[in-house]
């Protein structure tokens, strides 16, 4: 057998089952049981098949490693490939622990790219399992897809994977894993958190180019943004730094400890406090001059209301529109394909006040004037 | 006339020589020319020719140039030339934004006359009156075409012309004491990327304007962008999408009201010659690439000319010297009080100026207008036909005509077949067509940019279209044929991702050997 690149295939067989029956997700065994009662059928395997079939046809000598049964093996066999079985899995009672354990085993086995089919919950498990070094790519199969680690469709996952596996550079980019609290979501409240980052293949079609920036220049843009922000730091102000890798780069540049996923407070280029919640933020900034630095979180371009709810309407009112600094790499902005950035604080009146044009800091000496609308 | 190729592609095959890099042809002692020993009479008069140089200027070792015989050198470069697809071989309409048109060969012969090749820029003005006259005449033609008042031919490229405009902007505000305050230059996402990069080199903060749903830069975004910090607007119109911004006078008004200057990138003016002018749109400066709109060769990266024009108010800021006409003939004028100095030696690349001059003279005013009209007609014919190709689309301004080029998308083709623009580009090479891969800033998914200019006949446009149509059919019926392309070209796919990795860059042979120590041996051993 000719030896081509090796991929890992991991399917969360229950992902997406809640969608068609209106359950908004399948996190936890009770909901899954209810989904089954309502007649939900597995969809993740079928979605993964589309991707795998395309990859099997396009890549010569493709090697596949996967867990047995529903969590990979059956999908791989379905498209006519012979998987090397890794680990053990249970029949029809998959849990988050299974996903984490098997993802870790696949990564340890050594795969060029780990494909996983699921939703935001599955992506969170991937973060717990393998962190940021193993290249991965999500095949969208879940009900909730807020995370940027997923390709647009199973076919585009195949295209991206093929480019990555066949290309010489194997460039990756960091992509966010977001999830919402399903309980709140079922009750109509959207509370998104940023859970971490995974390395996914860089989409060269959109990132190659002088203005748009390559994955390498995406990193250097983050550095450029950090330098631009640091150069203009005003000692009269405290700075609320929102979550995300782009804001994190500012603190790294200043040599300060940072919470990638939390909100930090700075003054005179020093940390005042890390990882504050809303009331701590209100308390620490009362009566002070404050600026807020945020970056859009997730693929949909929310600057407020996804992953940074600690910066609440009360804080935004206190700080004011003029003291809001939005930072984002060009890639992030161009990935929006012209759609406006969004704001959804839960306070409609405030959202309207905050909407308008912002000079987004995209690198050192580089800005883009971009529209922010109510989400 | 044989019209076969209006409906089908050619049986083409590119030459492939597997040719070495010139350094690999190095054979110690081999020589192209055996230079005779210096005769005694000469060395008695001038010495050995070296010892009169200061020791600090003399090198200890000879440069490590490849030592290769004359015939082998000739063969080397002819082979390389056979491995390219130049504008004189293929239907070169797939290089949108480059404005590839026919460069009449007679102009090349004229530029090769001794009256051109044997003059030197240090010669006294009185001895090069003809060259100065031609330069000054071309200046006056460009004044009529743009409506602006003075032109300089000093910048050797479009990006150099943009840099020159940015230098004038900087000096203008410096003279007014506002230089420190005005540190921002506004441009648009679909302006040519050099409008971004060349002003950044000048040290300006660049403010980009996003396009709206119609593909036009957003006027409200401009209004939000201008302030007392704005130094200038740098903009292309039509933009790289081929869409003309009808609100351009609003743009220049908003910018002027903020106390800033308006700079028009007309590197490619091919669709608007004789139709619109910088003057009427209230621009303070513009430039034309003679190697685009005015039919001088691109020359694989030069020499070109970015002829920069300004209003009378900005004449004092121009690079020196300007070629001027007086009762005593033509002179070089260095007396410009606020001049930015020089952006290149002397007063321009005369052979380029001459070729552009000849082209304008041959065309005449009506001919220039006709060139623009035919270019626009060609473009809209292609637009209409390409929209009918399965999987292709022309994003933005749905249903509207375009000016001289269009940035198309294969997004649908990619979604439906997995065949992307890179694949199509490679497959086009199998038919002897060039479809290039640069569409900065990659806002349009799976982009391709077509600019037919006036040089190509309908039959040739049809031949090119038949290539695109065939590839679309193949993508839907036999996609592996396209994704494995090229089959008839000189090399297979080039992996560009190494361009993102500074560790792998090698712009000289020496750095190649340093970064890839085993490589030379491997190549020799194969």
Tab-separated table of C-alpha atoms in Angstrom, chain B residues 243-476:
chain	number	residue	atom	x	y	z
B	243	UNK	CA	-16.707	49.097	-11.033
B	244	UNK	CA	-16.584	52.871	-11.522
B	245	UNK	CA	-17.370	54.918	-8.430
B	246	UNK	CA	-19.954	57.487	-9.594
B	247	UNK	CA	-19.689	59.376	-6.290
B	248	UNK	CA	-16.010	60.131	-6.798
B	249	UNK	CA	-16.556	63.916	-6.639
B	250	UNK	CA	-18.281	63.472	-3.292
B	251	UNK	CA	-15.225	61.560	-2.109
B	252	UNK	CA	-12.810	64.295	-3.175
B	253	UNK	CA	-15.081	66.995	-1.687
B	254	UNK	CA	-15.219	65.285	1.721
B	255	UNK	CA	-11.444	64.839	1.707
B	256	UNK	CA	-10.712	68.429	0.613
B	257	UNK	CA	-13.034	69.782	3.288
B	258	UNK	CA	-10.901	67.971	5.840
B	259	UNK	CA	-7.849	69.856	4.506
B	260	UNK	CA	-6.325	66.816	2.807
B	261	UNK	CA	-5.172	66.110	-0.765
B	262	UNK	CA	-6.708	63.746	-3.320
B	263	UNK	CA	-4.447	61.393	-5.268
B	264	UNK	CA	-5.753	59.363	-8.189
B	265	UNK	CA	-4.132	56.054	-9.096
B	266	UNK	CA	-4.612	55.943	-12.845
B	267	UNK	CA	-1.878	53.399	-13.465
B	268	UNK	CA	-4.473	51.642	-15.533
B	269	UNK	CA	-6.604	54.295	-17.271
B	270	UNK	CA	-7.428	52.040	-20.170
B	271	UNK	CA	-11.194	52.184	-19.776
B	272	UNK	CA	-11.495	55.924	-19.243
B	273	UNK	CA	-9.089	57.483	-21.794
B	274	UNK	CA	-10.880	60.466	-23.307
B	275	UNK	CA	-13.981	59.753	-21.204
B	276	UNK	CA	-13.276	60.919	-17.646
B	277	UNK	CA	-10.421	62.998	-16.252
B	278	UNK	CA	-8.725	63.582	-12.915
B	279	UNK	CA	-9.417	67.323	-13.229
B	280	UNK	CA	-13.199	67.005	-13.394
B	281	UNK	CA	-13.178	64.663	-10.385
B	282	UNK	CA	-11.207	67.344	-8.453
B	283	UNK	CA	-8.034	65.367	-7.920
B	284	UNK	CA	-4.817	67.184	-7.025
B	285	UNK	CA	-2.550	64.505	-8.472
B	286	UNK	CA	-2.676	61.424	-10.635
B	287	UNK	CA	-0.296	59.098	-12.419
B	288	UNK	CA	-0.371	56.900	-15.507
B	289	UNK	CA	1.720	53.780	-16.005
B	290	UNK	CA	3.161	54.166	-19.475
B	291	UNK	CA	3.773	50.388	-19.417
B	292	UNK	CA	0.068	49.755	-19.014
B	293	UNK	CA	-2.272	52.227	-20.655
B	294	UNK	CA	0.316	53.706	-23.018
B	295	UNK	CA	1.520	50.489	-24.569
B	296	UNK	CA	5.138	50.297	-23.511
B	297	UNK	CA	6.334	46.793	-22.551
B	298	UNK	CA	6.162	45.630	-18.949
B	299	UNK	CA	9.591	44.106	-19.540
B	300	UNK	CA	9.254	41.466	-16.808
B	301	UNK	CA	9.451	44.046	-14.064
B	302	UNK	CA	10.817	47.061	-15.852
B	303	UNK	CA	11.855	49.490	-16.932
B	304	UNK	CA	8.486	51.165	-16.752
B	305	UNK	CA	7.313	54.669	-15.985
B	306	UNK	CA	4.711	56.000	-13.573
B	307	UNK	CA	4.139	59.413	-15.120
B	308	UNK	CA	2.957	61.645	-12.297
B	309	UNK	CA	0.819	64.749	-12.907
B	310	UNK	CA	-0.158	67.547	-10.541
B	311	UNK	CA	-2.251	70.708	-10.538
B	312	UNK	CA	-0.459	74.044	-10.971
B	313	UNK	CA	-0.717	74.605	-7.183
B	314	UNK	CA	1.534	71.600	-6.572
B	315	UNK	CA	4.136	72.251	-9.299
B	316	UNK	CA	6.657	73.534	-6.754
B	317	UNK	CA	6.644	70.147	-5.008
B	318	UNK	CA	7.474	68.024	-8.058
B	319	UNK	CA	10.657	65.966	-8.314
B	320	UNK	CA	13.475	67.781	-10.159
B	321	UNK	CA	14.208	68.422	-12.892
B	322	UNK	CA	11.094	69.137	-14.919
B	323	UNK	CA	11.493	69.358	-18.683
B	324	UNK	CA	10.223	72.798	-19.699
B	325	UNK	CA	9.860	74.689	-22.938
B	326	UNK	CA	10.917	78.303	-23.405
B	327	UNK	CA	11.671	80.623	-26.332
B	328	UNK	CA	15.214	79.201	-26.277
B	329	UNK	CA	14.088	75.617	-26.673
B	330	UNK	CA	13.864	72.929	-23.997
B	331	UNK	CA	15.506	73.092	-20.598
B	332	UNK	CA	15.708	71.196	-17.347
B	333	UNK	CA	14.132	73.196	-14.518
B	334	UNK	CA	15.595	72.523	-11.083
B	335	UNK	CA	14.138	75.657	-9.523
B	336	UNK	CA	11.150	74.281	-7.634
B	337	UNK	CA	11.058	75.825	-4.123
B	338	UNK	CA	9.363	72.909	-2.299
B	339	UNK	CA	10.644	70.044	-4.419
B	340	UNK	CA	10.692	66.604	-2.825
B	341	UNK	CA	14.047	66.123	-4.575
B	342	UNK	CA	14.564	63.047	-6.665
B	343	UNK	CA	12.839	59.675	-6.707
B	344	UNK	CA	15.181	58.400	-9.406
B	345	UNK	CA	18.114	59.727	-11.425
B	346	UNK	CA	17.655	62.234	-14.218
B	347	UNK	CA	14.369	62.982	-15.957
B	348	UNK	CA	12.918	59.622	-16.847
B	349	UNK	CA	13.672	56.494	-18.844
B	350	UNK	CA	13.811	57.947	-22.300
B	351	UNK	CA	13.213	54.775	-24.383
B	352	UNK	CA	9.975	54.249	-22.439
B	353	UNK	CA	8.933	57.866	-22.902
B	354	UNK	CA	9.657	57.550	-26.623
B	355	UNK	CA	7.577	54.394	-27.038
B	356	UNK	CA	4.599	55.943	-25.252
B	357	UNK	CA	5.009	59.107	-27.331
B	358	UNK	CA	4.999	57.078	-30.546
B	359	UNK	CA	1.905	55.171	-29.454
B	360	UNK	CA	-0.031	58.351	-28.622
B	361	UNK	CA	1.049	59.957	-31.927
B	362	UNK	CA	0.011	56.902	-33.876
B	363	UNK	CA	-3.371	56.691	-32.140
B	364	UNK	CA	-4.298	60.369	-32.030
B	365	UNK	CA	-6.986	61.734	-29.727
B	366	UNK	CA	-9.764	59.823	-31.459
B	367	UNK	CA	-7.700	56.653	-31.423
B	368	UNK	CA	-7.195	56.875	-27.660
B	369	UNK	CA	-10.921	57.242	-27.131
B	370	UNK	CA	-11.504	54.333	-29.497
B	371	UNK	CA	-9.009	52.190	-27.546
B	372	UNK	CA	-10.933	52.851	-24.330
B	373	UNK	CA	-14.262	52.092	-25.977
B	374	UNK	CA	-13.078	48.857	-27.536
B	375	UNK	CA	-11.468	47.781	-24.244
B	376	UNK	CA	-14.755	48.396	-22.416
B	377	UNK	CA	-16.733	46.631	-25.138
B	378	UNK	CA	-14.392	43.628	-25.034
B	379	UNK	CA	-14.693	43.495	-21.277
B	380	UNK	CA	-18.462	43.564	-21.235
B	381	UNK	CA	-18.650	40.934	-23.966
B	382	UNK	CA	-16.517	38.672	-21.768
B	383	UNK	CA	-18.587	39.573	-18.710
B	384	UNK	CA	-21.746	38.517	-20.480
B	385	UNK	CA	-20.228	35.239	-21.676
B	386	UNK	CA	-18.443	34.347	-18.418
B	387	UNK	CA	-21.635	34.886	-16.418
B	388	UNK	CA	-23.109	32.079	-18.513
B	389	UNK	CA	-20.307	29.659	-17.655
B	390	UNK	CA	-21.474	27.153	-15.083
B	391	UNK	CA	-19.847	27.776	-11.711
B	392	UNK	CA	-18.537	31.286	-12.533
B	393	UNK	CA	-19.946	34.546	-11.261
B	394	UNK	CA	-19.153	38.252	-11.128
B	395	UNK	CA	-19.682	39.356	-7.514
B	396	UNK	CA	-21.068	42.827	-6.731
B	397	UNK	CA	-23.066	45.200	-8.924
B	398	UNK	CA	-25.289	42.395	-10.198
B	399	UNK	CA	-26.495	43.025	-13.742
B	400	UNK	CA	-24.384	46.159	-14.224
B	401	UNK	CA	-21.757	46.809	-16.847
B	402	UNK	CA	-18.126	47.091	-15.810
B	403	UNK	CA	-15.365	49.308	-17.143
B	404	UNK	CA	-12.148	47.613	-18.269
B	405	UNK	CA	-11.814	44.487	-16.104
B	406	UNK	CA	-13.818	42.253	-13.783
B	407	UNK	CA	-12.865	40.271	-10.728
B	408	UNK	CA	-14.822	37.067	-11.117
B	409	UNK	CA	-15.337	34.160	-8.723
B	410	UNK	CA	-15.315	30.369	-9.066
B	411	UNK	CA	-16.945	30.012	-5.656
B	412	UNK	CA	-19.929	28.084	-6.991
B	413	UNK	CA	-17.688	25.807	-9.065
B	414	UNK	CA	-15.579	25.095	-5.983
B	415	UNK	CA	-18.585	24.403	-3.784
B	416	UNK	CA	-20.140	22.086	-6.349
B	417	UNK	CA	-17.096	20.281	-7.728
B	418	UNK	CA	-14.181	20.919	-5.392
B	419	UNK	CA	-12.288	22.515	-8.298
B	420	UNK	CA	-10.876	25.880	-7.228
B	421	UNK	CA	-9.343	28.853	-8.990
B	422	UNK	CA	-5.835	27.464	-8.500
B	423	UNK	CA	-6.866	24.320	-10.389
B	424	UNK	CA	-8.420	26.322	-13.217
B	425	UNK	CA	-5.293	28.456	-13.453
B	426	UNK	CA	-3.147	25.347	-13.817
B	427	UNK	CA	-5.456	23.812	-16.413
B	428	UNK	CA	-5.496	26.992	-18.534
B	429	UNK	CA	-1.748	26.535	-18.992
B	430	UNK	CA	-2.517	23.297	-20.852
B	431	UNK	CA	-4.141	25.354	-23.606
B	432	UNK	CA	-1.367	27.942	-23.796
B	433	UNK	CA	-3.260	30.495	-21.734
B	434	UNK	CA	-2.091	32.501	-18.822
B	435	UNK	CA	-4.512	33.036	-15.943
B	436	UNK	CA	-2.623	34.526	-13.088
B	437	UNK	CA	-3.098	34.050	-9.415
B	438	UNK	CA	-2.784	37.504	-7.909
B	439	UNK	CA	-6.040	39.108	-6.825
B	440	UNK	CA	-5.119	41.021	-3.722
B	441	UNK	CA	-6.667	41.409	-1.246
B	442	UNK	CA	-8.517	38.106	-1.757
B	443	UNK	CA	-11.895	39.408	-0.650
B	444	UNK	CA	-13.616	37.675	-3.541
B	445	UNK	CA	-13.613	33.894	-2.975
B	446	UNK	CA	-11.834	31.745	-5.620
B	447	UNK	CA	-11.035	34.868	-7.634
B	448	UNK	CA	-9.934	35.369	-11.222
B	449	UNK	CA	-9.453	38.717	-12.863
B	450	UNK	CA	-9.833	39.219	-16.601
B	451	UNK	CA	-8.857	42.395	-18.450
B	452	UNK	CA	-9.115	42.089	-22.242
B	453	UNK	CA	-7.899	45.604	-23.321
B	454	UNK	CA	-8.429	46.742	-26.911
B	455	UNK	CA	-5.724	44.586	-28.489
B	456	UNK	CA	-7.598	41.308	-28.731
B	457	UNK	CA	-10.035	40.353	-31.474
B	458	UNK	CA	-13.407	38.799	-30.792
B	459	UNK	CA	-12.029	35.537	-32.189
B	460	UNK	CA	-9.242	35.553	-29.606
B	461	UNK	CA	-11.643	36.387	-26.787
B	462	UNK	CA	-13.782	33.455	-27.930
B	463	UNK	CA	-10.767	31.158	-27.899
B	464	UNK	CA	-9.961	32.146	-24.334
B	465	UNK	CA	-13.605	31.655	-23.370
B	466	UNK	CA	-13.587	28.204	-24.903
B	467	UNK	CA	-10.797	27.331	-22.481
B	468	UNK	CA	-12.779	28.557	-19.483
B	469	UNK	CA	-15.909	26.762	-20.700
B	470	UNK	CA	-14.064	23.518	-21.295
B	471	UNK	CA	-12.600	23.609	-17.784
B	472	UNK	CA	-16.019	24.237	-16.260
B	473	UNK	CA	-17.341	21.191	-18.140
B	474	UNK	CA	-14.393	19.115	-17.024
B	475	UNK	CA	-14.871	20.228	-13.422
B	476	UNK	CA	-18.444	18.990	-13.432
